[in-house]
Short mmCIF file of C-alpha atoms in Angstrom, two decimals:
data_model
loop_
_atom_site.label_atom_id
_atom_site.label_comp_id
_atom_site.label_asym_id
_atom_site.label_seq_id
_atom_site.Cartn_x
_atom_site.Cartn_y
_atom_site.Cartn_z
CA PRO J 1 197.20 209.94 118.28
CA ALA J 2 197.90 206.97 115.96
CA ALA J 3 195.69 208.42 113.23
CA LEU J 4 197.36 211.81 113.68
CA ALA J 5 200.83 210.33 113.28
CA LEU J 6 199.65 208.38 110.26
CA ALA J 7 198.37 211.53 108.57
CA PHE J 8 201.69 213.31 109.06
CA ALA J 9 203.43 210.42 107.33
CA LEU J 10 200.92 210.11 104.51
CA SER J 11 200.07 213.61 103.51
CA GLY J 12 203.45 215.09 102.69
CA CYS J 13 201.82 218.31 103.89
CA ALA J 14 202.63 218.50 107.59
CA SER J 15 204.68 221.43 108.80
CA ALA J 16 207.35 219.21 110.35
CA PRO J 17 210.08 217.89 107.99
CA ILE J 18 209.49 214.38 106.68
CA ALA J 19 212.41 212.02 106.42
CA PRO J 20 213.07 210.23 103.12
CA PRO J 21 211.12 206.96 102.95
CA ALA J 22 212.78 203.90 104.43
CA VAL J 23 213.83 201.15 102.05
CA VAL J 24 211.32 198.31 102.21
CA PRO J 25 212.72 194.84 101.49
CA GLY J 26 211.29 193.30 98.37
CA PRO J 27 212.12 191.60 95.10
CA PRO J 28 214.96 193.23 93.13
CA THR J 29 212.64 194.16 90.31
CA ASP J 30 210.60 197.17 89.32
CA THR J 31 207.44 195.11 88.76
CA ALA J 32 206.72 194.69 92.49
CA ARG J 33 203.83 196.81 93.79
CA ILE J 34 205.19 198.79 96.74
CA ALA J 35 203.32 201.76 98.21
CA LEU J 36 204.55 204.97 96.58
CA SER J 37 205.33 206.40 100.01
CA ASP J 38 207.72 203.48 100.60
CA LEU J 39 208.96 203.01 97.03
CA GLY J 40 211.17 206.11 97.27
CA ALA J 41 213.89 206.34 94.63
CA ARG J 42 213.17 202.83 93.39
CA SER J 43 210.81 202.37 90.49
CA TYR J 44 207.80 200.52 89.13
CA PHE J 45 208.10 199.82 85.40
CA GLY J 46 210.56 202.70 85.24
CA ASN J 47 208.38 205.13 87.21
CA THR J 48 210.12 206.45 90.31
CA GLY J 49 208.30 206.26 93.63
CA GLY J 50 207.65 208.86 96.29
CA LEU J 51 204.52 210.99 96.36
CA TYR J 52 206.50 213.84 94.81
CA ALA J 53 209.56 214.07 92.58
CA SER J 54 212.97 212.61 93.48
CA GLY J 55 211.41 209.82 95.51
CA LEU J 56 210.30 212.19 98.28
CA ASN J 57 207.01 212.36 100.13
CA GLN J 58 206.80 216.12 100.56
CA PRO J 59 206.46 218.88 97.96
CA PRO J 60 209.50 220.98 96.97
CA ALA J 61 209.95 224.40 98.51
CA ASP J 62 208.55 226.40 95.59
CA HIS J 63 205.38 224.30 95.39
CA ASP J 64 205.02 224.46 99.16
CA ALA J 65 205.19 228.27 99.05
CA ALA J 66 202.50 228.38 96.36
CA GLY J 67 200.31 226.11 98.47
CA LEU J 68 200.64 228.38 101.47
CA ALA J 69 199.66 231.35 99.30
CA GLY J 70 196.57 229.44 98.19
CA ARG J 71 195.79 228.57 101.78
CA ASN J 72 196.01 232.23 102.78
CA ALA J 73 193.59 233.17 100.01
CA ILE J 74 190.78 231.10 101.52
CA ARG J 75 188.33 233.42 103.24
CA PRO J 76 184.62 233.75 104.04
CA LEU J 77 182.65 234.73 100.95
CA ASP J 78 178.98 235.45 100.36
CA VAL J 79 176.99 233.55 97.75
CA ASN J 80 178.17 235.99 95.06
CA GLY J 81 181.82 235.36 95.91
CA LEU J 82 182.37 238.66 97.71
CA PRO J 83 184.29 238.86 101.00
CA SER J 84 181.98 238.82 104.00
CA ALA J 85 182.67 238.27 107.68
CA ALA J 86 179.43 236.32 107.82
CA GLY J 87 180.26 234.35 104.68
CA LYS J 88 181.35 230.76 104.21
CA TYR J 89 184.07 228.74 102.54
CA VAL J 90 183.22 225.26 101.31
CA LEU J 91 185.38 222.15 101.40
CA ILE J 92 183.89 219.64 98.96
CA SER J 93 184.47 216.04 97.93
CA ILE J 94 184.65 215.08 94.26
CA GLY J 95 184.51 211.47 93.21
CA MET J 96 182.86 208.09 92.94
CA SER J 97 181.27 205.48 95.20
CA ASN J 98 184.29 204.86 97.42
CA THR J 99 184.75 208.60 97.77
CA THR J 100 181.21 209.26 98.98
CA GLN J 101 181.34 206.29 101.36
CA GLU J 102 184.51 207.55 103.00
CA TRP J 103 183.46 211.22 103.04
CA CYS J 104 179.83 210.90 104.14
CA SER J 105 177.53 208.05 103.16
CA GLN J 106 176.96 205.32 100.61
CA SER J 107 173.85 207.08 99.30
CA SER J 108 175.73 210.42 99.00
CA ALA J 109 172.93 212.13 100.93
CA PRO J 110 172.95 213.08 104.61
CA PRO J 111 172.96 211.97 107.32
CA CYS J 112 176.62 211.03 107.22
CA ALA J 113 177.85 207.91 109.00
CA ALA J 114 179.62 208.75 112.26
CA TRP J 115 182.88 207.09 111.17
CA THR J 116 183.25 209.02 107.88
CA LEU J 117 185.11 212.30 107.47
CA MET J 118 181.94 214.39 107.73
CA GLY J 119 180.59 212.32 110.60
CA ARG J 120 183.83 212.64 112.52
CA ALA J 121 184.17 216.36 111.76
CA SER J 122 180.63 217.13 112.93
CA ALA J 123 181.43 215.56 116.31
CA ASP J 124 184.87 217.14 116.71
CA PRO J 125 184.76 220.35 118.80
CA GLU J 126 188.03 221.56 117.27
CA VAL J 127 186.57 221.83 113.76
CA ASN J 128 185.51 225.29 112.55
CA ARG J 129 181.74 225.68 112.63
CA THR J 130 181.62 229.42 112.00
CA ASN J 131 182.75 229.77 108.39
CA LEU J 132 183.68 226.29 107.20
CA VAL J 133 181.02 224.14 105.51
CA ILE J 134 181.92 220.60 104.48
CA VAL J 135 179.87 219.28 101.56
CA ASN J 136 179.73 215.86 99.94
CA GLY J 137 179.82 216.22 96.16
CA ALA J 138 180.82 212.63 95.44
CA ALA J 139 178.30 210.02 94.30
CA ALA J 140 178.22 206.40 93.17
CA GLY J 141 178.96 205.74 89.51
CA GLN J 142 180.72 209.05 88.96
CA ASP J 143 184.11 207.93 87.70
CA ALA J 144 186.72 210.31 86.31
CA GLY J 145 185.11 210.75 82.92
CA LYS J 146 181.92 212.05 84.51
CA TRP J 147 183.83 215.05 85.94
CA SER J 148 186.01 215.92 82.95
CA ALA J 149 183.84 218.68 81.45
CA PRO J 150 182.73 221.78 83.39
CA THR J 151 179.26 221.34 81.88
CA ALA J 152 178.92 217.79 83.26
CA ALA J 153 175.64 216.93 84.95
CA THR J 154 177.37 215.90 88.16
CA TYR J 155 178.42 219.53 88.78
CA ASP J 156 174.82 220.64 88.24
CA ARG J 157 173.75 218.01 90.77
CA ILE J 158 176.12 219.46 93.36
CA ARG J 159 174.87 222.99 92.70
CA ASP J 160 171.19 222.04 92.88
CA VAL J 161 171.13 219.21 95.44
CA ARG J 162 174.10 219.79 97.73
CA LEU J 163 174.91 223.53 97.74
CA GLY J 164 171.58 225.20 97.00
CA PRO J 165 169.57 223.67 99.87
CA LEU J 166 172.25 224.95 102.30
CA GLY J 167 172.03 228.47 100.90
CA LEU J 168 175.46 228.11 99.34
CA GLY J 169 176.77 228.91 95.86
CA GLU J 170 179.55 227.65 93.65
CA LYS J 171 181.64 230.79 94.24
CA GLN J 172 182.02 229.80 97.90
CA VAL J 173 183.71 226.47 97.12
CA GLN J 174 187.41 226.96 97.82
CA ALA J 175 188.97 223.57 98.58
CA ALA J 176 188.36 219.99 97.50
CA TRP J 177 189.32 216.39 98.14
CA VAL J 178 189.34 214.42 94.88
CA LYS J 179 189.44 210.66 94.62
CA LEU J 180 188.71 209.29 91.16
CA ALA J 181 189.34 206.22 89.04
CA VAL J 182 188.60 204.83 85.59
CA ALA J 183 185.88 202.19 85.68
CA ASN J 184 186.56 198.74 84.22
CA PRO J 185 190.23 199.25 83.30
CA SER J 186 191.94 196.71 81.08
CA VAL J 187 195.47 197.90 80.23
CA GLY J 188 198.25 198.15 82.77
CA LEU J 189 201.62 199.84 82.79
CA PRO J 190 203.98 200.16 81.03
CA ALA J 191 201.73 200.30 77.94
CA ASP J 192 201.23 203.71 76.33
CA SER J 193 197.47 203.09 76.49
CA ALA J 194 197.57 202.10 80.18
CA ASN J 195 194.64 203.00 82.38
CA ALA J 196 196.97 205.10 84.53
CA ARG J 197 197.77 207.33 81.55
CA VAL J 198 194.09 207.66 80.69
CA LEU J 199 193.37 208.75 84.26
CA PHE J 200 196.30 211.18 84.13
CA ARG J 201 194.70 212.92 81.15
CA GLN J 202 191.27 212.93 82.75
CA LEU J 203 192.58 214.36 86.02
CA GLY J 204 194.03 217.26 84.07
CA GLU J 205 190.58 217.86 82.57
CA VAL J 206 188.95 217.57 85.99
CA THR J 207 191.40 220.06 87.47
CA ARG J 208 190.54 222.72 84.89
CA SER J 209 186.82 221.96 85.18
CA LEU J 210 186.94 222.49 88.93
CA LYS J 211 188.48 225.93 88.46
CA MET J 212 185.91 226.87 85.82
CA ARG J 213 183.01 225.64 87.88
CA TYR J 214 184.35 226.96 91.18
CA PRO J 215 186.31 230.12 90.29
CA ASN J 216 187.47 230.69 93.87
CA MET J 217 188.85 227.17 94.26
CA GLN J 218 192.32 227.50 95.79
CA LEU J 219 193.47 224.05 96.86
CA VAL J 220 192.75 220.53 95.62
CA PHE J 221 194.01 217.48 97.49
CA PHE J 222 194.09 214.13 95.67
CA SER J 223 194.02 210.59 96.94
CA SER J 224 194.26 207.48 94.80
CA ARG J 225 192.44 204.19 95.36
CA ILE J 226 192.67 201.96 98.39
CA TYR J 227 193.90 198.38 97.87
CA ALA J 228 191.93 196.30 95.38
CA GLY J 229 193.58 192.90 95.62
CA TYR J 230 190.41 191.35 97.04
CA ALA J 231 188.23 192.54 94.15
CA THR J 232 185.82 189.98 92.70
CA THR J 233 184.77 192.13 89.72
CA GLN J 234 186.54 194.09 86.99
CA LEU J 235 185.23 197.44 88.19
CA SER J 236 188.57 198.54 89.68
CA PRO J 237 190.91 195.64 90.53
CA GLU J 238 194.66 195.44 90.88
CA PRO J 239 197.10 196.37 89.48
CA PHE J 240 195.01 199.34 88.36
CA ALA J 241 194.18 200.68 91.84
CA TYR J 242 197.88 200.78 92.61
CA GLU J 243 198.90 202.25 89.27
CA GLU J 244 196.39 205.10 89.59
CA GLY J 245 198.66 206.46 92.32
CA PHE J 246 201.11 207.29 89.54
CA SER J 247 198.35 209.21 87.72
CA VAL J 248 198.09 211.55 90.72
CA LYS J 249 201.87 211.78 91.11
CA TRP J 250 202.32 212.65 87.41
CA LEU J 251 199.58 215.29 87.63
CA ILE J 252 201.14 217.12 90.56
CA ASP J 253 204.64 216.81 89.09
CA ALA J 254 203.32 218.28 85.82
CA GLN J 255 201.93 221.31 87.63
CA ILE J 256 205.22 221.85 89.44
CA ALA J 257 207.18 221.59 86.19
CA GLU J 258 204.87 224.03 84.42
CA ALA J 259 205.17 226.53 87.27
CA ARG J 260 208.94 226.37 86.82
CA GLY J 261 208.68 227.31 83.14
CA SER J 262 208.24 224.01 81.33
CA PRO J 263 205.59 223.77 78.61
CA PRO J 264 202.21 222.33 79.70
CA ASN J 265 202.28 218.56 79.87
CA ALA J 266 201.23 217.08 76.54
CA THR J 267 198.86 214.58 78.20
CA ALA J 268 197.41 216.52 81.12
CA GLY J 269 197.31 219.94 79.48
CA THR J 270 197.93 223.23 81.24
CA LEU J 271 197.68 223.20 85.03
CA SER J 272 198.83 226.75 85.71
CA TYR J 273 197.58 228.29 88.93
CA ALA J 274 199.45 231.49 88.04
CA ALA J 275 197.31 231.84 84.91
CA GLY J 276 194.16 231.07 86.88
CA VAL J 277 193.26 227.95 84.90
CA ALA J 278 193.77 225.49 87.75
CA PRO J 279 193.87 225.38 91.55
CA TRP J 280 197.03 224.42 93.39
CA LEU J 281 197.35 220.61 93.59
CA ALA J 282 198.81 218.31 96.23
CA TRP J 283 198.43 214.89 97.77
CA GLY J 284 195.90 214.31 100.50
CA PRO J 285 196.26 211.03 102.40
CA TYR J 286 197.85 208.29 100.31
CA LEU J 287 195.59 205.30 100.89
CA TRP J 288 197.11 202.28 99.13
CA ALA J 289 198.83 199.47 101.00
CA ASN J 290 199.50 195.93 99.78
CA GLY J 291 196.71 194.10 101.57
CA THR J 292 197.68 192.71 104.95
CA GLU J 293 201.35 193.51 104.29
CA ALA J 294 201.72 196.65 106.39
CA ARG J 295 203.42 199.75 105.03
CA SER J 296 206.32 201.28 106.92
CA ASP J 297 203.80 203.50 108.75
CA GLY J 298 201.59 200.53 109.68
CA LEU J 299 198.73 200.94 107.21
CA SER J 300 197.29 197.67 105.89
CA TRP J 301 194.03 196.41 104.40
CA SER J 302 192.27 193.20 105.46
CA PRO J 303 189.32 191.48 103.75
CA ALA J 304 187.09 192.74 106.59
CA ASP J 305 187.72 196.31 105.41
CA PHE J 306 185.72 195.60 102.24
CA GLN J 307 182.24 194.70 101.15
CA GLY J 308 181.60 191.42 99.36
CA ASP J 309 182.85 192.71 96.02
CA GLY J 310 186.28 193.38 97.53
CA THR J 311 186.23 196.85 95.95
CA HIS J 312 183.96 199.06 98.03
CA PRO J 313 184.94 199.63 101.66
CA SER J 314 182.95 198.19 104.53
CA PRO J 315 182.26 200.38 107.57
CA SER J 316 185.70 199.44 108.95
CA GLY J 317 187.36 200.49 105.70
CA GLU J 318 185.33 203.70 105.56
CA SER J 319 186.32 204.42 109.14
CA LYS J 320 189.99 203.91 108.36
CA VAL J 321 189.89 206.46 105.55
CA GLY J 322 187.62 208.82 107.49
CA ALA J 323 190.13 208.94 110.34
CA MET J 324 193.02 209.55 107.96
CA LEU J 325 191.14 212.38 106.26
CA LEU J 326 190.23 214.11 109.50
CA ALA J 327 193.79 213.85 110.79
CA PHE J 328 195.08 215.24 107.49
CA PHE J 329 192.83 218.32 107.52
CA LYS J 330 193.55 218.97 111.19
CA THR J 331 197.33 218.74 110.84
CA SER J 332 198.41 219.76 107.33
CA HIS J 333 199.82 223.28 107.26
CA TYR J 334 197.79 223.87 104.11
CA THR J 335 194.50 223.28 105.90
CA ARG J 336 194.54 223.43 109.68
CA CYS J 337 194.31 227.23 109.95
CA TRP J 338 190.96 227.32 108.11
CA PHE J 339 189.72 223.85 109.05
CA LEU J 340 190.06 224.32 112.80
CA ALA J 341 188.29 226.89 114.96
CA GLY J 342 190.16 229.86 116.38
CA GLN J 343 193.06 229.70 113.90
CA ILE J 344 194.47 232.39 111.62
CA CYS J 345 196.08 231.75 108.24
CA GLY J 346 199.09 233.76 107.25
#
């Protein structure tokens, strides 16, 4: 029940209305790192908080309607992408070491740890086992740049090592969870060359690559990094883990603006789902909290949630994210009708 309530607060995708974020006491400055879900209408180096525009944590009505249309388009397909009652639809993870650890396993290969998303889903009798197939596409060392081009080797790896052995094809992949970062960042906001802006551009490239590689991809849910204040290396420390949340926010806001008639964002490029060049984009669970300082919904990160490098999650950290992911897919109105057994979308 606690994880379920947490997912409703984090995802911005639950069917029930979400109240505007509460004001969290803090320094009267926009340099303080406050979770985007609590930052609201306040700002960080001039960048307004909230997971979506206007300091809110839920998508606007027009983007919500487009997401529901994408949800309703998910259906069982055969390996050639043709509708089939006996077909499958694939939910896949895309990302790096933290992503694979939280989705399935540190090695990327099965068997998945029981506390990860795939481990939890395989043991949950409510999860669809008829048409849904959950696949781990993430792998260690695969930061955002490794996914930017549709011809990238990491997509071939998924096709040959993850989908093929299950009798699945790329045309059956219809939804994804994406969690990416830029390795070894060095420039923070508000600089024009900030790591967050680099990731923003790369996420635009990844979005288009996903649609090219998986032509029936309908929905992509993004999460940014967990807390990195305990990091002992430069692989992905603070403030970069926090600032990458803005990369995701900017990406989704850019798609919404383009759908409303604005030109494609100059940094991210076109993200038009209407033109068929990108899937519909939204937040999955928002994972960042300021260490042991709990967010308004109770999420916090202790040193015990991390391995010795303070960057990669320990089993307790993996379990925390795995629970949040499962609760998100079981409760979001963009996912529950195809993620759970016995449900109907539409």
